[in-house]
């Protein structure tokens, strides 16, 4: 996903900055990380308060199997509902949830 498309998706939230992160990209709004692009997939930040909304919308949480102990590790990033990619108002709602989760995390 190129930076122009990322800026377009987050336009309803406001101007975002994009930095390299984990071999992908970190997307920040007002100094708060709100999303990452990893292996071409855009994932939004969530927390215990917002994760149920992502789950109810059929989104998937980013998980991976640790090479250290072989256990599944769940990260605080979730996929975006497909419909949000084509609806800027809906994307803005999800982006705001991610920003709020990032603020609550203090990062």
mmCIF file of C-alpha atoms in Angstrom:
data_model
loop_
_atom_site.group_PDB
_atom_site.id
_atom_site.type_symbol
_atom_site.label_atom_id
_atom_site.label_comp_id
_atom_site.label_asym_id
_atom_site.label_seq_id
_atom_site.Cartn_x
_atom_site.Cartn_y
_atom_site.Cartn_z
ATOM 1 C CA UNK A 1 0.000 0.000 0.000
ATOM 2 C CA UNK A 2 1.540 3.290 -1.043
ATOM 3 C CA UNK A 3 1.687 6.418 1.108
ATOM 4 C CA UNK A 4 -0.766 8.323 -1.087
ATOM 5 C CA UNK A 5 -3.456 5.672 -0.569
ATOM 6 C CA UNK A 6 -2.762 5.626 3.175
ATOM 7 C CA UNK A 7 -3.152 9.427 3.369
ATOM 8 C CA UNK A 8 -6.385 9.157 1.392
ATOM 9 C CA UNK A 9 -7.811 6.502 3.729
ATOM 10 C CA UNK A 10 -7.011 8.583 6.831
ATOM 11 C CA UNK A 11 -8.053 11.967 5.375
ATOM 12 C CA UNK A 12 -11.187 12.095 7.545
ATOM 13 C CA UNK A 13 -9.036 11.799 10.663
ATOM 14 C CA UNK A 14 -6.498 14.374 9.503
ATOM 15 C CA UNK A 15 -2.967 14.456 8.141
ATOM 16 C CA UNK A 16 -0.970 11.377 9.099
ATOM 17 C CA UNK A 17 2.746 10.760 9.134
ATOM 18 C CA UNK A 18 4.150 7.496 7.853
ATOM 19 C CA UNK A 19 7.382 5.919 9.088
ATOM 20 C CA UNK A 20 9.164 2.644 8.477
ATOM 21 C CA UNK A 21 8.328 0.099 11.173
ATOM 22 C CA UNK A 22 8.857 -3.683 11.507
ATOM 23 C CA UNK A 23 9.771 -3.928 7.828
ATOM 24 C CA UNK A 24 6.449 -2.243 7.088
ATOM 25 C CA UNK A 25 4.991 1.144 7.914
ATOM 26 C CA UNK A 26 3.735 2.848 11.051
ATOM 27 C CA UNK A 27 0.940 5.385 10.601
ATOM 28 C CA UNK A 28 0.729 8.198 13.145
ATOM 29 C CA UNK A 29 -1.795 10.931 13.817
ATOM 30 C CA UNK A 30 -0.947 13.730 16.234
ATOM 31 C CA UNK A 31 2.120 11.743 17.356
ATOM 32 C CA UNK A 32 0.048 8.638 18.205
ATOM 33 C CA UNK A 33 0.410 5.377 16.289
ATOM 34 C CA UNK A 34 -2.975 4.459 14.830
ATOM 35 C CA UNK A 35 -2.136 1.763 12.308
ATOM 36 C CA UNK A 36 0.535 -0.324 10.688
ATOM 37 C CA UNK A 37 1.009 -1.774 7.238
ATOM 38 C CA UNK A 38 2.552 -5.194 7.508
ATOM 39 C CA UNK A 39 3.029 -7.556 4.559
ATOM 40 C CA UNK A 40 0.775 -5.280 2.511
ATOM 41 C CA UNK A 41 -2.101 -5.378 5.000
ATOM 42 C CA UNK A 42 -3.396 -2.288 6.787
ATOM 43 C CA UNK A 43 -4.121 -2.966 10.468
ATOM 44 C CA UNK A 44 -5.653 -0.536 12.969
ATOM 45 C CA UNK A 45 -4.690 -0.217 16.631
ATOM 46 C CA UNK A 46 -7.230 -1.459 19.159
ATOM 47 C CA UNK A 47 -7.404 -2.117 22.882
ATOM 48 C CA UNK A 48 -9.668 -3.879 25.352
ATOM 49 C CA UNK A 49 -12.299 -1.168 24.893
ATOM 50 C CA UNK A 50 -12.372 -1.119 21.079
ATOM 51 C CA UNK A 51 -11.420 -4.718 20.205
ATOM 52 C CA UNK A 52 -15.020 -5.954 20.665
ATOM 53 C CA UNK A 53 -16.129 -3.508 17.937
ATOM 54 C CA UNK A 54 -13.512 -4.898 15.554
ATOM 55 C CA UNK A 55 -14.476 -8.459 16.436
ATOM 56 C CA UNK A 56 -18.207 -7.750 15.931
ATOM 57 C CA UNK A 57 -17.428 -6.310 12.477
ATOM 58 C CA UNK A 58 -15.699 -9.560 11.478
ATOM 59 C CA UNK A 59 -12.184 -8.128 11.611
ATOM 60 C CA UNK A 60 -9.203 -10.325 12.423
ATOM 61 C CA UNK A 61 -6.615 -9.646 15.093
ATOM 62 C CA UNK A 62 -2.954 -9.836 14.114
ATOM 63 C CA UNK A 63 -1.433 -12.924 15.684
ATOM 64 C CA UNK A 64 1.788 -14.798 15.157
ATOM 65 C CA UNK A 65 3.512 -17.837 16.600
ATOM 66 C CA UNK A 66 6.523 -16.943 18.722
ATOM 67 C CA UNK A 67 9.737 -18.571 17.611
ATOM 68 C CA UNK A 68 10.972 -18.397 21.200
ATOM 69 C CA UNK A 69 8.270 -20.430 22.916
ATOM 70 C CA UNK A 70 6.009 -21.606 20.087
ATOM 71 C CA UNK A 71 2.905 -19.948 21.551
ATOM 72 C CA UNK A 72 0.414 -17.793 19.693
ATOM 73 C CA UNK A 73 0.905 -14.075 20.429
ATOM 74 C CA UNK A 74 -1.950 -11.608 19.869
ATOM 75 C CA UNK A 75 -0.982 -8.069 18.934
ATOM 76 C CA UNK A 76 -3.169 -4.974 19.431
ATOM 77 C CA UNK A 77 -3.809 -4.477 15.712
ATOM 78 C CA UNK A 78 -6.862 -5.548 13.740
ATOM 79 C CA UNK A 79 -7.875 -5.733 10.098
ATOM 80 C CA UNK A 80 -10.341 -3.204 8.728
ATOM 81 C CA UNK A 81 -13.830 -4.076 7.487
ATOM 82 C CA UNK A 82 -13.702 -4.325 3.696
ATOM 83 C CA UNK A 83 -16.554 -1.838 3.384
ATOM 84 C CA UNK A 84 -14.450 0.883 5.062
ATOM 85 C CA UNK A 85 -11.964 0.868 2.178
ATOM 86 C CA UNK A 86 -14.702 2.207 -0.120
ATOM 87 C CA UNK A 87 -16.557 4.448 2.347
ATOM 88 C CA UNK A 88 -14.565 7.400 3.678
ATOM 89 C CA UNK A 89 -17.082 8.129 6.457
ATOM 90 C CA UNK A 90 -16.895 4.557 7.719
ATOM 91 C CA UNK A 91 -13.092 4.584 7.499
ATOM 92 C CA UNK A 92 -13.033 7.776 9.569
ATOM 93 C CA UNK A 93 -15.039 6.046 12.326
ATOM 94 C CA UNK A 94 -12.552 3.150 12.431
ATOM 95 C CA UNK A 95 -9.554 5.489 12.281
ATOM 96 C CA UNK A 96 -10.919 7.484 15.238
ATOM 97 C CA UNK A 97 -11.325 4.272 17.231
ATOM 98 C CA UNK A 98 -7.693 3.443 16.489
ATOM 99 C CA UNK A 99 -6.557 6.937 17.510
ATOM 100 C CA UNK A 100 -8.508 6.723 20.768
ATOM 101 C CA UNK A 101 -6.955 3.309 21.515
ATOM 102 C CA UNK A 102 -3.517 4.733 20.807
ATOM 103 C CA UNK A 103 -4.121 7.662 23.144
ATOM 104 C CA UNK A 104 -5.325 5.353 25.903
ATOM 105 C CA UNK A 105 -2.159 3.303 25.462
ATOM 106 C CA UNK A 106 -0.120 6.463 25.949
ATOM 107 C CA UNK A 107 1.956 5.880 22.823
#
